[in-house]
PDB file of C-alpha atoms in Angstrom:
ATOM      1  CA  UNK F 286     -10.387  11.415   7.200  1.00 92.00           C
ATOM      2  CA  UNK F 287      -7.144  10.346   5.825  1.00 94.00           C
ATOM      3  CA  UNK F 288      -6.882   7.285   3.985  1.00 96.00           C
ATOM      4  CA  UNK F 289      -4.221   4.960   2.180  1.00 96.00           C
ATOM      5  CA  UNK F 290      -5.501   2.680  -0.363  1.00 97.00           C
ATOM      6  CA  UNK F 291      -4.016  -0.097  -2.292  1.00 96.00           C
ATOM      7  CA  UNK F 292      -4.971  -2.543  -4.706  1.00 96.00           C
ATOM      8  CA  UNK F 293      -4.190  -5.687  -6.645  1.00 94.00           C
ATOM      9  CA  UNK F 294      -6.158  -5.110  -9.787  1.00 95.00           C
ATOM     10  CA  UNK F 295      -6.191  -7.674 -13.530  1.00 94.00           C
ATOM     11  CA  UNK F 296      -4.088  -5.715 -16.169  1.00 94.00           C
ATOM     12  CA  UNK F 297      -7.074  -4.887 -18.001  1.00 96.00           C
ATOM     13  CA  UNK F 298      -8.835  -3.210 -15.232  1.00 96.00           C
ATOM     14  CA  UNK F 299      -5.919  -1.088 -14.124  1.00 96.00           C
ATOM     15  CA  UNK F 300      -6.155   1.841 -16.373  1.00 96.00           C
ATOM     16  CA  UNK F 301     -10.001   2.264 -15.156  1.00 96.00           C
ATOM     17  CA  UNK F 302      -9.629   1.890 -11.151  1.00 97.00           C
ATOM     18  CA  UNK F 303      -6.222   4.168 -11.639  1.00 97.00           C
ATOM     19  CA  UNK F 304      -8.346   7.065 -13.530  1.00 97.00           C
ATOM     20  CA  UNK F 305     -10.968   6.310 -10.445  1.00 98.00           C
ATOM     21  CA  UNK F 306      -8.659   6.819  -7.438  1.00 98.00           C
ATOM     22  CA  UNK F 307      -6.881   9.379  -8.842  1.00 97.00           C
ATOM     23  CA  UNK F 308      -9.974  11.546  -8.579  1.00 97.00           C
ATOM     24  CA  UNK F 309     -10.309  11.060  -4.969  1.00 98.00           C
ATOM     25  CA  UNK F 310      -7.022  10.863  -3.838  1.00 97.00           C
ATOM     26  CA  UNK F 311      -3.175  11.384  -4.267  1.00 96.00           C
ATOM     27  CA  UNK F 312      -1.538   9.055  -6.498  1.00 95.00           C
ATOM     28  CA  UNK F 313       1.951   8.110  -4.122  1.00 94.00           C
ATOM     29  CA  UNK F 314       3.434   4.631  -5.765  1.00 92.00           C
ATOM     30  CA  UNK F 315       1.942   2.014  -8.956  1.00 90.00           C
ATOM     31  CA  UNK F 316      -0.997   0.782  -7.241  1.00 93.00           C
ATOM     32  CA  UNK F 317      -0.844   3.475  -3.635  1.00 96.00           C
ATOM     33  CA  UNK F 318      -2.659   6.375  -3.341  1.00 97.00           C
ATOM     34  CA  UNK F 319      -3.632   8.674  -0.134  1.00 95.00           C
ATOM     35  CA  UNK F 320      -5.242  11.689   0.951  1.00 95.00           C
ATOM     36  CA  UNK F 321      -8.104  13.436   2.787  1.00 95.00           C
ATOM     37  CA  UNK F 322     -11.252  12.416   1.786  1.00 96.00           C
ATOM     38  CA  UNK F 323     -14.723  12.621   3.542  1.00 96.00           C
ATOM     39  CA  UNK F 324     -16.377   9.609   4.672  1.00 95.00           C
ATOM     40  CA  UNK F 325     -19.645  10.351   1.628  1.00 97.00           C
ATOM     41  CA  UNK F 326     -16.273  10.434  -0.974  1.00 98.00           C
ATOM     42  CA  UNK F 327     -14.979   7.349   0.014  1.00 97.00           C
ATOM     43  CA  UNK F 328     -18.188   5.252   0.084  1.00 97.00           C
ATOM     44  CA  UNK F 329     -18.366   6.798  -3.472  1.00 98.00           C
ATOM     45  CA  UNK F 330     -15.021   5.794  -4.383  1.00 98.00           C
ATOM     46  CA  UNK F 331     -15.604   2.215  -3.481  1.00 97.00           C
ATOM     47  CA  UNK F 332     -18.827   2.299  -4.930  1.00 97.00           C
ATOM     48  CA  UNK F 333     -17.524   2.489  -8.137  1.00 97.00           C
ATOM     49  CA  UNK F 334     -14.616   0.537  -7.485  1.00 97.00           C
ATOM     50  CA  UNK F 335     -16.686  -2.536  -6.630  1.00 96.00           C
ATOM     51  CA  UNK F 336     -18.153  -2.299  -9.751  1.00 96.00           C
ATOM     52  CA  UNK F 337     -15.139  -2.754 -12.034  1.00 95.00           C
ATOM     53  CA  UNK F 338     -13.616  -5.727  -9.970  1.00 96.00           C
ATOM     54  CA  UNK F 339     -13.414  -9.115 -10.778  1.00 95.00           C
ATOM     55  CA  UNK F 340     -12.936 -12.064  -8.042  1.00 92.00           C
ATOM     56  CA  UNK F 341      -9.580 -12.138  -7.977  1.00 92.00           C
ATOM     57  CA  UNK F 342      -9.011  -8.432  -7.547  1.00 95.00           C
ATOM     58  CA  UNK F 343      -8.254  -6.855  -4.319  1.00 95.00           C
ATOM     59  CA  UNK F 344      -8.776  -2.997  -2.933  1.00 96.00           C
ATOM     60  CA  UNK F 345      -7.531  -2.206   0.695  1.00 96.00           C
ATOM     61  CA  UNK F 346      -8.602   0.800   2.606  1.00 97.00           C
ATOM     62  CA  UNK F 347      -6.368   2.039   5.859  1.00 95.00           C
ATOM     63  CA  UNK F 348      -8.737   4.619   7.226  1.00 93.00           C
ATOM     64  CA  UNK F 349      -7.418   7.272  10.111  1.00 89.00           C
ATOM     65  CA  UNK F 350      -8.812  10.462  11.757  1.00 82.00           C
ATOM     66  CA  UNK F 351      -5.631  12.092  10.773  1.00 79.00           C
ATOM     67  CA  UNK F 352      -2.284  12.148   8.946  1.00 78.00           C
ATOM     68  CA  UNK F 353      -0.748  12.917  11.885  1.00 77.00           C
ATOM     69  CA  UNK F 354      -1.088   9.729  13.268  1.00 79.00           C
ATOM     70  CA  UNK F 355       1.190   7.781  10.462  1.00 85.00           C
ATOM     71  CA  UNK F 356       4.989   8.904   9.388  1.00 90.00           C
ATOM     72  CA  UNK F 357       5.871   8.383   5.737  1.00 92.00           C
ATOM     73  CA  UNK F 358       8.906   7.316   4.460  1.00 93.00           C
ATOM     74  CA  UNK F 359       9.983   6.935   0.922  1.00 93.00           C
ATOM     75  CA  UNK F 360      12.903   4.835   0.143  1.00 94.00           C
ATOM     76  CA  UNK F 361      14.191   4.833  -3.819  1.00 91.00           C
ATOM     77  CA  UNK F 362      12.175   6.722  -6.569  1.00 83.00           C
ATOM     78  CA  UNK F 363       9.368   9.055  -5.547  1.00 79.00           C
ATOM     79  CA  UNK F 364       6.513   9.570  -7.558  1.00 74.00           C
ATOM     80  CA  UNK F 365       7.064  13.427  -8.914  1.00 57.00           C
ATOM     81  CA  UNK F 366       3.788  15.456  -8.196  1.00 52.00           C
ATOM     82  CA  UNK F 367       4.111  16.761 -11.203  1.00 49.00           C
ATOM     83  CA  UNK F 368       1.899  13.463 -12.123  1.00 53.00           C
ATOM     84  CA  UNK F 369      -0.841  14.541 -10.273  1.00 49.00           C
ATOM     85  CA  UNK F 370      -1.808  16.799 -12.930  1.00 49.00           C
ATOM     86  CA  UNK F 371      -0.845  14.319 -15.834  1.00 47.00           C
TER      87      UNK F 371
ATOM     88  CA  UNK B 240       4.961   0.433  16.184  1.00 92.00           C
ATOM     89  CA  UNK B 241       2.646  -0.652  13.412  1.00 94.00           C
ATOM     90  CA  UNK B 242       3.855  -0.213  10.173  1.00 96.00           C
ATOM     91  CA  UNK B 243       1.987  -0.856   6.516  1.00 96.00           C
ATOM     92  CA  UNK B 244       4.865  -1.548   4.248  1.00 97.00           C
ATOM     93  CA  UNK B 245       4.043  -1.220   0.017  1.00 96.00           C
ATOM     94  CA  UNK B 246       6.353  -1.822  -2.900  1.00 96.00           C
ATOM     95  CA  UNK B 247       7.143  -1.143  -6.417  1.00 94.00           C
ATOM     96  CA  UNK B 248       9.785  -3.171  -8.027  1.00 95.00           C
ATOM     97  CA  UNK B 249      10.976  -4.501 -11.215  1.00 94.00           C
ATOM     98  CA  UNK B 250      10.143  -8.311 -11.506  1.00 94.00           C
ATOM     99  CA  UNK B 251      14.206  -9.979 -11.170  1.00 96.00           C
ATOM    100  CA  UNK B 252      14.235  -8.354  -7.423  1.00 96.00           C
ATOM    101  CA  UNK B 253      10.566  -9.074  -6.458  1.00 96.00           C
ATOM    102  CA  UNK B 254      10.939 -12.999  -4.992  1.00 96.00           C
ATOM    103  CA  UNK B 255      13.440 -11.645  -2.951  1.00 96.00           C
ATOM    104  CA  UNK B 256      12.141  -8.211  -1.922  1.00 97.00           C
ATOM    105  CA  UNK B 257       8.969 -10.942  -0.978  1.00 97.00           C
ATOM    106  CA  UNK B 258      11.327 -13.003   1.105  1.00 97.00           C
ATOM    107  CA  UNK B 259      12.599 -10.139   3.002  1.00 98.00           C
ATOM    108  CA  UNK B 260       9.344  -8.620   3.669  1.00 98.00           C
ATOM    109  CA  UNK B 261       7.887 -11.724   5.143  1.00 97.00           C
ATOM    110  CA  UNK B 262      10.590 -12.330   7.433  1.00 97.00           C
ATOM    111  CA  UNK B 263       9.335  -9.016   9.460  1.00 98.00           C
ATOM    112  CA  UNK B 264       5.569  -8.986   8.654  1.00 97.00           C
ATOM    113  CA  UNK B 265       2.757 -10.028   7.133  1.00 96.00           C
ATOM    114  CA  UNK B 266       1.688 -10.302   3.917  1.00 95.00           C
ATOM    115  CA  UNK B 267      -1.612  -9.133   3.404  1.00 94.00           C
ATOM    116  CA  UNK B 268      -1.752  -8.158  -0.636  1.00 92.00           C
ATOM    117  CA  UNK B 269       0.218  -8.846  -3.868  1.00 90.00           C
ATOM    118  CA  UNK B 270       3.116  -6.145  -2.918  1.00 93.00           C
ATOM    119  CA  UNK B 271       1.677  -4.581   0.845  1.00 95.00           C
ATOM    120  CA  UNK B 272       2.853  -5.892   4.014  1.00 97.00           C
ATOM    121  CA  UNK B 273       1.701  -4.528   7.715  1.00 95.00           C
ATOM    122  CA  UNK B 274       2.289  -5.992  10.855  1.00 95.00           C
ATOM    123  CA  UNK B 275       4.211  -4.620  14.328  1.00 95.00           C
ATOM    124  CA  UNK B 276       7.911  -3.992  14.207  1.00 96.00           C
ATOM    125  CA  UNK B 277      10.435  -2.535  16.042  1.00 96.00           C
ATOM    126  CA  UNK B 278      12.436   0.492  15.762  1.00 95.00           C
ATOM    127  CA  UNK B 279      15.549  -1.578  15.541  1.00 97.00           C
ATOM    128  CA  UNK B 280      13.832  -4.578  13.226  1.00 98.00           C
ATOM    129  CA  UNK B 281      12.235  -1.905  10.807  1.00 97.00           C
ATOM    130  CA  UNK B 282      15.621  -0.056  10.599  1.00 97.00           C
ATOM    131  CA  UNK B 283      17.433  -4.027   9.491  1.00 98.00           C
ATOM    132  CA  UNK B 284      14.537  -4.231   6.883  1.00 98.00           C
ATOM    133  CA  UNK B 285      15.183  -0.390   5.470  1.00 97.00           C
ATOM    134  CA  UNK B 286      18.948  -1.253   4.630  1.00 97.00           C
ATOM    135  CA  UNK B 287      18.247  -4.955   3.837  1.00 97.00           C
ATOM    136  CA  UNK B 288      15.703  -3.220   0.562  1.00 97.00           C
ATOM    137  CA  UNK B 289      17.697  -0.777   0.144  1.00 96.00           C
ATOM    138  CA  UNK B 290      20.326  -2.840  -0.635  1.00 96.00           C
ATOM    139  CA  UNK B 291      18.646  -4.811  -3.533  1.00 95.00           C
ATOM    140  CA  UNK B 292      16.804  -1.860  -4.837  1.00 96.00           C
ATOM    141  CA  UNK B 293      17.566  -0.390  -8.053  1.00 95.00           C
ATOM    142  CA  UNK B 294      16.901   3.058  -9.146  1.00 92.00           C
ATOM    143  CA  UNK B 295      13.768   2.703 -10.705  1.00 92.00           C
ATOM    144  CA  UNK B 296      12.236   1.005  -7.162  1.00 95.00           C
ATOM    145  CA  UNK B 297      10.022   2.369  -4.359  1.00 95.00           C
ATOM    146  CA  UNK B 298       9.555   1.229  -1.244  1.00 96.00           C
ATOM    147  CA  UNK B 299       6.873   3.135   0.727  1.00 96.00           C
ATOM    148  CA  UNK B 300       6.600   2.938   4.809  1.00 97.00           C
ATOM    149  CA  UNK B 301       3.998   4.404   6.547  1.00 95.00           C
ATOM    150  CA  UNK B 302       4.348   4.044  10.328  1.00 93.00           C
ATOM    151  CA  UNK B 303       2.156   4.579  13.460  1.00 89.00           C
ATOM    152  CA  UNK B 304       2.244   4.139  17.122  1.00 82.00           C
ATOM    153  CA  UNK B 305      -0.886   2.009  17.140  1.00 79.00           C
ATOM    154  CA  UNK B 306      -2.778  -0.575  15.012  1.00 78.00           C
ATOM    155  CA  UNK B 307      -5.584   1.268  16.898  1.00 77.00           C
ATOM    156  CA  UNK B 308      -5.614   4.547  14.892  1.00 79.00           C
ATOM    157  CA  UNK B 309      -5.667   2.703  11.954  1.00 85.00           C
ATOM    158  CA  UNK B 310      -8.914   1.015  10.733  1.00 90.00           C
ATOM    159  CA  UNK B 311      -8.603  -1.769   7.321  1.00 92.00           C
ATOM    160  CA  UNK B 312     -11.169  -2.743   4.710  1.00 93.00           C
ATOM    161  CA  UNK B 313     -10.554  -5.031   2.612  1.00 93.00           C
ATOM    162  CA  UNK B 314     -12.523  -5.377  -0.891  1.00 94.00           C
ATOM    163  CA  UNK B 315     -12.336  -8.338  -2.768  1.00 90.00           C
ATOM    164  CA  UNK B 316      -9.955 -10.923  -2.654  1.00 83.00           C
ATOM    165  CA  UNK B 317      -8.916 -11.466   0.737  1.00 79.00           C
ATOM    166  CA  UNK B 318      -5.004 -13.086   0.942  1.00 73.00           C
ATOM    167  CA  UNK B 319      -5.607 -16.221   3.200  1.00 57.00           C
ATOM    168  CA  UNK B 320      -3.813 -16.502   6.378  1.00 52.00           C
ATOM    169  CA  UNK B 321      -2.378 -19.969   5.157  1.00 49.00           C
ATOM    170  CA  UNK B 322      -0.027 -17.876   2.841  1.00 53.00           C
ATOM    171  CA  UNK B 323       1.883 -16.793   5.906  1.00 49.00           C
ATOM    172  CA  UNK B 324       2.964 -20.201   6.466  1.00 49.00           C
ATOM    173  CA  UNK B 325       3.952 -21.011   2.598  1.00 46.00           C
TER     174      UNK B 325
END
């Protein structure tokens, strides 16, 4: 499934969840990532997730069947993908 | 169409980027907006950002026919619908 998540994390926790999503998923903005990722993968990915967060954190999860179904456009400075193997 | 609008941009030009965002649709986390649009309405908010963005911003707009293909979890903190009336 393809999946765009987002979240709204405490600046101490950032550094952790980041490291986290970026193992499941592609790193697109600061805090947006997306990608395909089976449904087993994500469960795991918010498994862990859930752990690290504190009350006032937030994590959302847009779940589709495909990317087809959503355009992308990137206005101003695009992450280089040259991070993804930073 | 349904859109899920996120940003990334340096502190001076978020309260208005905010502003501009919430004129169009709704808020639902610290710098990600969603909501139905037009063609014509999403094209005013494209060259309304672009105008205040400086180079080191990104604005990200992923875009869909249909809420429907779309499903949203949130984890967490959940933005109260009161804010859309602040």
């Amino acid at each position: 499934m393809y999946v765009i998540l987002v979240y709204d994390i405490g600046e101490k926790r950032v550094g952790k969840m980041l490291k986290l999503c970026r193992k499941y998923l592609n790193w697109i903005q600061n805090s947006v990532f997306e990608g395909e990722i089976s449904d087993v993968k994500l469960k795991e990915l918010t498994i862990h997730a859930e752990k690290m967060m504190k009350e006032e954190d937030s994590l959302i999860i847009f779940s589709g069947r495909s990317e087809k179904w959503m355009d992308k456009q990137i206005i101003g400075k695009e992450k280089s993908s040259v991070d993804n193997f930073l």
